[in-house]
Short mmCIF file of C-alpha atoms in Angstrom, two decimals:
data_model
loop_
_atom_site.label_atom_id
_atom_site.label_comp_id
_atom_site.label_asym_id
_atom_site.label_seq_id
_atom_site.Cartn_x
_atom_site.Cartn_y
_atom_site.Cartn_z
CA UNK A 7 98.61 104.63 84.13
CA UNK A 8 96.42 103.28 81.64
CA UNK A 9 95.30 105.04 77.75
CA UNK A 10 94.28 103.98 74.74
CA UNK A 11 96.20 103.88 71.39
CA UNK A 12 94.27 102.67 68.17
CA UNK A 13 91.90 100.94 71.14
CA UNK A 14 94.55 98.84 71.75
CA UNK A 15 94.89 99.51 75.94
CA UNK A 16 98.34 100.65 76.63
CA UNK A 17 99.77 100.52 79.83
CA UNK A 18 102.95 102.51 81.45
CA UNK A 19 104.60 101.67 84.72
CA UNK A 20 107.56 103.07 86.12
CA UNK A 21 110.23 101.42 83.49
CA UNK A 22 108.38 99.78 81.06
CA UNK A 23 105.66 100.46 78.43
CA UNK A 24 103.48 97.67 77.47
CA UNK A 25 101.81 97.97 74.31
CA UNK A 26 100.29 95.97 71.50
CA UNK A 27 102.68 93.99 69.49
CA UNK A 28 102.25 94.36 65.56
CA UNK A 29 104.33 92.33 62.99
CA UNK A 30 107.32 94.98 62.75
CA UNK A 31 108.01 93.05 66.37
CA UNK A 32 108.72 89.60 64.10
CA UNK A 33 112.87 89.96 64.26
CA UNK A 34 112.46 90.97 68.25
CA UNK A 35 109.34 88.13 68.60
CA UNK A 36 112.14 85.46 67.21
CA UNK A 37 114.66 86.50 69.17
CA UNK A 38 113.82 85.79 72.54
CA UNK A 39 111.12 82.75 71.57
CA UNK A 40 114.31 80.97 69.30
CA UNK A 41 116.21 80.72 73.37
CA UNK A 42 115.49 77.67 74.19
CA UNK A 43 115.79 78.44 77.96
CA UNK A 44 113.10 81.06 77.33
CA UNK A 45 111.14 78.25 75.33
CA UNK A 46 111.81 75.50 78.17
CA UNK A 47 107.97 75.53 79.63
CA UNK A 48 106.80 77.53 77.09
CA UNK A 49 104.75 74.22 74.90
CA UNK A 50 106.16 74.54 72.12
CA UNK A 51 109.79 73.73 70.51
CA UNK A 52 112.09 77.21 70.10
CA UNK A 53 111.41 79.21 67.33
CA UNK A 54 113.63 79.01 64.30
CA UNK A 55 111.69 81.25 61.78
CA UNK A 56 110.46 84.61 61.11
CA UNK A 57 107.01 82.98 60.38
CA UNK A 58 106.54 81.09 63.78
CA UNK A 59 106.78 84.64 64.72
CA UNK A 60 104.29 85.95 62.60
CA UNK A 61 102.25 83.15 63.40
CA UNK A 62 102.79 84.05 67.12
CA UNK A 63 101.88 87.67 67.08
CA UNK A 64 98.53 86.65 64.77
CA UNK A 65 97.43 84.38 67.41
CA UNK A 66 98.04 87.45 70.06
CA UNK A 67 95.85 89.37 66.83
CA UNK A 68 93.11 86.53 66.94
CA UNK A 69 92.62 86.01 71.11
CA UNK A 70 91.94 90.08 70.96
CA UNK A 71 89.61 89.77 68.20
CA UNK A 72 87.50 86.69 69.64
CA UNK A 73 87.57 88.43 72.73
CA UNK A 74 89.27 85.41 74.45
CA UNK A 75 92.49 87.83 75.49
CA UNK A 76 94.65 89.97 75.09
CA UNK A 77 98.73 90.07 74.75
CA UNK A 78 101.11 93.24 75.87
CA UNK A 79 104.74 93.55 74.36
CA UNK A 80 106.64 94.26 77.41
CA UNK A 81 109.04 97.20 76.15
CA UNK A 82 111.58 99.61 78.26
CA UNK A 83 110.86 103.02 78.39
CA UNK A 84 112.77 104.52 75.53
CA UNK A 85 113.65 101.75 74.10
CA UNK A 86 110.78 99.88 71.36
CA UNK A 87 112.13 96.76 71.11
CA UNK A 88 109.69 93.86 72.38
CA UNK A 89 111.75 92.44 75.24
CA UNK A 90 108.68 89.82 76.30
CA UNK A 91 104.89 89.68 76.69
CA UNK A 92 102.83 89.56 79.32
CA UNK A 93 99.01 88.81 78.84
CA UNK A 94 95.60 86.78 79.33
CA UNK A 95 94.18 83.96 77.49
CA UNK A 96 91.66 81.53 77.75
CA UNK A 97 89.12 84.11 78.91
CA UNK A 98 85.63 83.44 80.15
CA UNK A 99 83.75 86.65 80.81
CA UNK A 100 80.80 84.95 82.38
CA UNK A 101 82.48 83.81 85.23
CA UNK A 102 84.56 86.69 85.55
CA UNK A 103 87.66 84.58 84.86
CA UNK A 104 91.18 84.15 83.00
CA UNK A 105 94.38 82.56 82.60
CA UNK A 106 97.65 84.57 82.72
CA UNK A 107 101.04 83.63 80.80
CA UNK A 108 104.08 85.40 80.05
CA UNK A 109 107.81 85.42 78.42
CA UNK A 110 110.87 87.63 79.16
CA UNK A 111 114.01 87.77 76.93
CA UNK A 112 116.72 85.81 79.24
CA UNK A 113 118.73 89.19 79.05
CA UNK A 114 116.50 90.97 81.28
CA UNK A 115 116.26 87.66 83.64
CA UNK A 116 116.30 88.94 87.40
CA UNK A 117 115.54 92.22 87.48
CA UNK A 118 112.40 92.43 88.17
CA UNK A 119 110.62 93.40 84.71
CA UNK A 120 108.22 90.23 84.95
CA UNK A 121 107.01 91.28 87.97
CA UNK A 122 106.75 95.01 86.93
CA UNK A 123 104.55 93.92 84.04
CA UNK A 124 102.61 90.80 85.42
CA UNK A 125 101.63 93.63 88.55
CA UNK A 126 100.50 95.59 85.82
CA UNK A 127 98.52 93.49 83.77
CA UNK A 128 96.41 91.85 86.31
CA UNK A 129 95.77 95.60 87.83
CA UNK A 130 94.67 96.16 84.43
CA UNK A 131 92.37 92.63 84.19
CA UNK A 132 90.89 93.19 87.66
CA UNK A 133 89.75 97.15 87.10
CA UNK A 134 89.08 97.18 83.15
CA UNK A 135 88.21 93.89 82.59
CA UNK A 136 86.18 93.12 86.27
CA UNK A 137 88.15 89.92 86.65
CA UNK A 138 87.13 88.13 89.67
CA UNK A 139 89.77 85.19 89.35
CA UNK A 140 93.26 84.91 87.27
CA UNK A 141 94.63 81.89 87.10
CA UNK A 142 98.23 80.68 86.09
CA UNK A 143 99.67 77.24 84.85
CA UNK A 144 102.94 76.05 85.86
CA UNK A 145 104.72 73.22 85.04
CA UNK A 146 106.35 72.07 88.08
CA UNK A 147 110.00 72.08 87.70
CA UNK A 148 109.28 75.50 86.57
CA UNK A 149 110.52 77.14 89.93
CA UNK A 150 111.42 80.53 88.70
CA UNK A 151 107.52 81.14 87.33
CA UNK A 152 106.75 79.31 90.52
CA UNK A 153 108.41 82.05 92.55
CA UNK A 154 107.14 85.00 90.24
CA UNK A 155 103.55 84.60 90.60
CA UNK A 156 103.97 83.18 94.40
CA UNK A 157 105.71 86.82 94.93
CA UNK A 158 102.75 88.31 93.07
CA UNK A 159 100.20 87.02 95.37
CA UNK A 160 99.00 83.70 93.83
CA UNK A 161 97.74 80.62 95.37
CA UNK A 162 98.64 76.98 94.47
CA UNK A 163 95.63 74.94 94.55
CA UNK A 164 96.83 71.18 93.25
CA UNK A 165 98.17 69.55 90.62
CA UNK A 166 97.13 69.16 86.97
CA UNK A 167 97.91 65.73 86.41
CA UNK A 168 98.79 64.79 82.56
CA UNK A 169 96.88 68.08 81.80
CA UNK A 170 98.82 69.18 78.51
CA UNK A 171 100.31 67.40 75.45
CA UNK A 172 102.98 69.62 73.86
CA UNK A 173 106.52 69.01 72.54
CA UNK A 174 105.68 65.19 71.92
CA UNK A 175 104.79 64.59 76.10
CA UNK A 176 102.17 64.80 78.35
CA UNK A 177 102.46 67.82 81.27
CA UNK A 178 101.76 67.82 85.17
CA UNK A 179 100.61 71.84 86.01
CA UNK A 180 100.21 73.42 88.84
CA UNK A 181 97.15 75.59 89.10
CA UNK A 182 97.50 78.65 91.26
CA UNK A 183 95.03 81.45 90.98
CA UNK A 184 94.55 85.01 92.64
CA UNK A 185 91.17 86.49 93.56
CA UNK A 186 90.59 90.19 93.18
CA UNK A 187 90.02 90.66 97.03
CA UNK A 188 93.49 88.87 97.98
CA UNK A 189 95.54 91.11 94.96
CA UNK A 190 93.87 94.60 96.42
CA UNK A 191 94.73 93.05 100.20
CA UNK A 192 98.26 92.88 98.35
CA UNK A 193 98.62 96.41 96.52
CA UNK A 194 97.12 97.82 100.32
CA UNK A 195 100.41 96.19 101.95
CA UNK A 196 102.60 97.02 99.88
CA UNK A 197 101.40 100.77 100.03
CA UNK A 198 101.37 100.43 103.95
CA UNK A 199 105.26 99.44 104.11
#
């Protein structure tokens, strides 16, 4: 289920709310993005102060404004505090495309909130957004995202080679992507189970 608050698009699933994270998130933003397991593919080095948060949620503030995408706090039902996000950058509207990256708190590891929320997300890219193609970068000793988007539906189509520069080092990435046509083959399997 999908509404609107303050135009910001919020979205509800069965145990989590994702909604648009404002700078009262900071503390919870540093929390989980100051783990450096959580930080281990992320591109840059663990955060250490409130304002690498701040800076983080104003670049979620300025992909929304330019249109470019758009970031969800992943919260629990009841509960406000920003666990993760979940979200698309990199957006090109004329061809119908986007890029997909998320972050979950390493206390909620393995229980299947990523999933919950990436599901939700690109359900909310390919109806509201008319997303033909999302696309996800991996690093490739990144297994766990490897096995999270896999699960989701996603496609590995080659390797990246040198394609990034953070943390001081150049990056190999996987590209994977998932067409609207294969994720609605997807959500009609899963309802036919």
């Amino acid at each position: 289920m999908t509404r609107d608050v303050n135009n910001f698009p919020f979205i509800e699933t069965n145990r989590l709310l994702l909604r648009e994270i404002v700078k009262d998130d900071a503390n919870d933003i540093l929390k989980y993005l100051s783990d450096e397991e959580v930080m281990k593919y992320y591109g840059l080095a663990p955060f250490k102060t409130i304002n690498e948060a701040l800076n983080e949620i104003s670049w979620y503030q300025s992909i929304l404004n330019e249109q470019t995408g758009i970031r969800w706090g992943i919260t629990l039902k009841g509960k406000d505090e920003v666990i993760g996000s979940c979200g698309f950058l990199n957006r090109v509207p004329e061809h119908y495309r986007t890029e997909i990256g998320y972050e979950l708190s390493r206390d909620y590891w393995g229980h299947g909130i990523a999933s919950e929320a990436l599901e939700a997300v690109i359900r909310y890219g390919f109806k509201y957004l008319k997303l033909q193609r999302v696309e996800a970068l991996v690093e490739p000793p990144n297994i766990p995202s490897q096995k999270l988007i896999e699960k989701n539906g996603f496609i590995r189509e080659g390797l990246l080679r040198k394609y990034e520069f953070t943390c001081g080092k150049f990056d190999d990435l996987y590209m994977y992507s998932l067409l609207k046509q294969d994720f609605e083959k997807l959500q009609d399997s899963k309802l036919n189970m």
